[in-house]
């Protein structure tokens, strides 16, 4: 995504050229990949793709990651500032996966508010939702 935004982006709102703004977008994309989605995978993948059972410690770590994101979103409209960025797009994919897994987003009001907003505005959100809905079969 970053390559495509740099190569073909006509404006820099999705991936800012300003180093300070870009650092926040990068921070959130790395958080998504290395913490938020990773903890989801650590908890759920052994259950749905293997013979593992629910692990309370991994569940707590997953909830901790969502709580961190919830606190980060305090006072923010979008994840990395005042407009939609690549960070919102990656985080949308992860949070929609949490939702189809039955994770209680309502316990995290900032995440829920952000998610409800971004899923209506993000380009490709409908395509993402179709993929998330297909993934839902593993949780039924």
Short mmCIF file of C-alpha atoms in Angstrom, two decimals:
data_model
loop_
_atom_site.label_atom_id
_atom_site.label_comp_id
_atom_site.label_asym_id
_atom_site.label_seq_id
_atom_site.Cartn_x
_atom_site.Cartn_y
_atom_site.Cartn_z
CA UNK A 1 0.00 0.00 0.00
CA UNK A 2 2.74 2.45 0.84
CA UNK A 3 4.44 1.84 -2.50
CA UNK A 4 1.21 2.38 -4.43
CA UNK A 5 0.43 5.54 -2.47
CA UNK A 6 3.91 6.91 -3.10
CA UNK A 7 4.03 5.92 -6.76
CA UNK A 8 0.50 6.82 -7.87
CA UNK A 9 -0.99 9.05 -5.19
CA UNK A 10 -2.05 12.42 -6.57
CA UNK A 11 -2.44 13.86 -3.07
CA UNK A 12 -0.67 12.84 0.10
CA UNK A 13 -3.63 12.54 2.46
CA UNK A 14 -3.60 8.71 2.50
CA UNK A 15 0.16 8.56 3.08
CA UNK A 16 1.50 11.99 4.09
CA UNK A 17 4.83 13.24 2.85
CA UNK A 18 5.37 15.16 6.09
CA UNK A 19 7.73 12.95 8.15
CA UNK A 20 5.93 13.52 11.47
CA UNK A 21 2.50 12.69 10.03
CA UNK A 22 3.89 9.74 8.11
CA UNK A 23 5.50 8.41 11.28
CA UNK A 24 2.08 8.19 12.96
CA UNK A 25 0.62 6.36 9.96
CA UNK A 26 3.61 3.96 9.95
CA UNK A 27 3.36 3.46 13.71
CA UNK A 28 -0.27 2.42 13.41
CA UNK A 29 0.33 0.13 10.44
CA UNK A 30 3.12 -1.60 12.35
CA UNK A 31 0.93 -1.80 15.45
CA UNK A 32 -1.78 -3.39 13.34
CA UNK A 33 0.52 -5.95 11.78
CA UNK A 34 2.74 -6.69 14.76
CA UNK A 35 0.30 -6.44 17.66
CA UNK A 36 -3.40 -6.10 16.88
CA UNK A 37 -3.70 -8.69 14.12
CA UNK A 38 -0.89 -10.83 15.53
CA UNK A 39 -2.70 -11.25 18.83
CA UNK A 40 -5.92 -12.08 16.98
CA UNK A 41 -4.04 -14.77 15.04
CA UNK A 42 -2.30 -16.08 18.17
CA UNK A 43 -5.65 -16.57 19.87
CA UNK A 44 -7.91 -17.74 17.05
CA UNK A 45 -5.74 -19.55 14.50
CA UNK A 46 -4.86 -22.54 16.70
CA UNK A 47 -8.60 -22.99 17.30
CA UNK A 48 -9.80 -22.68 13.72
CA UNK A 49 -6.87 -24.09 11.76
CA UNK A 50 -5.55 -26.61 14.26
CA UNK A 51 -6.71 -28.61 17.20
CA UNK A 52 -6.04 -25.94 19.82
CA UNK A 53 -8.48 -24.70 22.39
CA UNK A 54 -9.20 -21.20 23.70
CA UNK A 55 -6.28 -19.84 25.70
CA UNK A 56 -7.25 -17.30 28.37
CA UNK A 57 -3.82 -15.68 28.39
CA UNK A 58 -3.89 -15.13 24.63
CA UNK A 59 -7.44 -13.78 24.90
CA UNK A 60 -6.26 -11.26 27.49
CA UNK A 61 -3.38 -10.18 25.23
CA UNK A 62 -5.83 -9.69 22.36
CA UNK A 63 -8.13 -7.60 24.54
CA UNK A 64 -5.13 -5.60 25.75
CA UNK A 65 -4.25 -4.73 22.13
CA UNK A 66 -7.79 -3.54 21.40
CA UNK A 67 -7.79 -1.51 24.63
CA UNK A 68 -4.54 0.13 23.57
CA UNK A 69 -6.09 1.05 20.22
CA UNK A 70 -9.19 2.31 22.04
CA UNK A 71 -7.07 4.67 24.16
CA UNK A 72 -5.06 5.78 21.16
CA UNK A 73 -8.28 6.82 19.41
CA UNK A 74 -9.39 9.14 22.23
CA UNK A 75 -10.15 12.53 20.72
CA UNK A 76 -9.43 11.35 17.18
CA UNK A 77 -11.74 11.09 14.20
CA UNK A 78 -9.38 8.82 12.28
CA UNK A 79 -6.55 6.65 13.51
CA UNK A 80 -3.68 8.90 12.43
CA UNK A 81 -5.26 12.33 12.58
CA UNK A 82 -7.96 14.36 10.90
CA UNK A 83 -8.33 12.41 7.67
CA UNK A 84 -8.45 8.86 6.38
CA UNK A 85 -5.01 7.31 5.88
CA UNK A 86 -3.50 3.96 4.98
CA UNK A 87 -3.47 3.19 8.70
CA UNK A 88 -7.27 3.34 8.77
CA UNK A 89 -7.45 0.94 5.84
CA UNK A 90 -5.21 -1.68 7.43
CA UNK A 91 -6.86 -1.32 10.82
CA UNK A 92 -10.29 -1.59 9.22
CA UNK A 93 -9.39 -4.99 7.79
CA UNK A 94 -8.24 -6.20 11.19
CA UNK A 95 -11.14 -4.82 13.21
CA UNK A 96 -13.65 -6.22 10.73
CA UNK A 97 -12.03 -9.62 11.29
CA UNK A 98 -12.39 -9.16 15.03
CA UNK A 99 -16.05 -8.31 14.50
CA UNK A 100 -16.87 -11.42 12.44
CA UNK A 101 -15.14 -13.50 15.09
CA UNK A 102 -17.70 -12.21 17.58
CA UNK A 103 -15.31 -9.98 19.52
CA UNK A 104 -17.28 -7.52 21.68
CA UNK A 105 -16.34 -4.17 20.11
CA UNK A 106 -19.00 -2.39 22.17
CA UNK A 107 -16.67 -2.65 25.18
CA UNK A 108 -14.31 -0.31 23.33
CA UNK A 109 -16.37 2.79 22.46
CA UNK A 110 -13.64 4.67 20.61
CA UNK A 111 -12.87 1.66 18.45
CA UNK A 112 -16.56 1.08 17.77
CA UNK A 113 -17.15 4.74 16.83
CA UNK A 114 -14.07 4.80 14.60
CA UNK A 115 -15.01 1.47 13.00
CA UNK A 116 -18.58 2.56 12.26
CA UNK A 117 -17.28 5.74 10.61
CA UNK A 118 -14.41 4.26 8.61
CA UNK A 119 -16.33 1.27 7.26
CA UNK A 120 -18.76 3.75 5.64
CA UNK A 121 -16.05 5.99 4.18
CA UNK A 122 -13.07 3.85 3.27
CA UNK A 123 -12.63 3.00 -0.39
CA UNK A 124 -12.94 -0.75 -0.80
CA UNK A 125 -14.66 -1.26 2.56
CA UNK A 126 -17.41 -3.25 0.87
CA UNK A 127 -14.86 -5.58 -0.71
CA UNK A 128 -13.12 -5.96 2.63
CA UNK A 129 -16.43 -6.81 4.29
CA UNK A 130 -17.13 -9.54 1.74
CA UNK A 131 -13.81 -11.14 2.62
CA UNK A 132 -14.47 -10.80 6.34
CA UNK A 133 -17.90 -12.35 5.89
CA UNK A 134 -16.34 -15.32 4.07
CA UNK A 135 -13.86 -15.70 6.94
CA UNK A 136 -16.80 -15.78 9.35
CA UNK A 137 -17.49 -19.41 8.40
CA UNK A 138 -14.53 -20.42 10.55
CA UNK A 139 -16.20 -18.98 13.64
CA UNK A 140 -19.62 -20.63 13.22
#
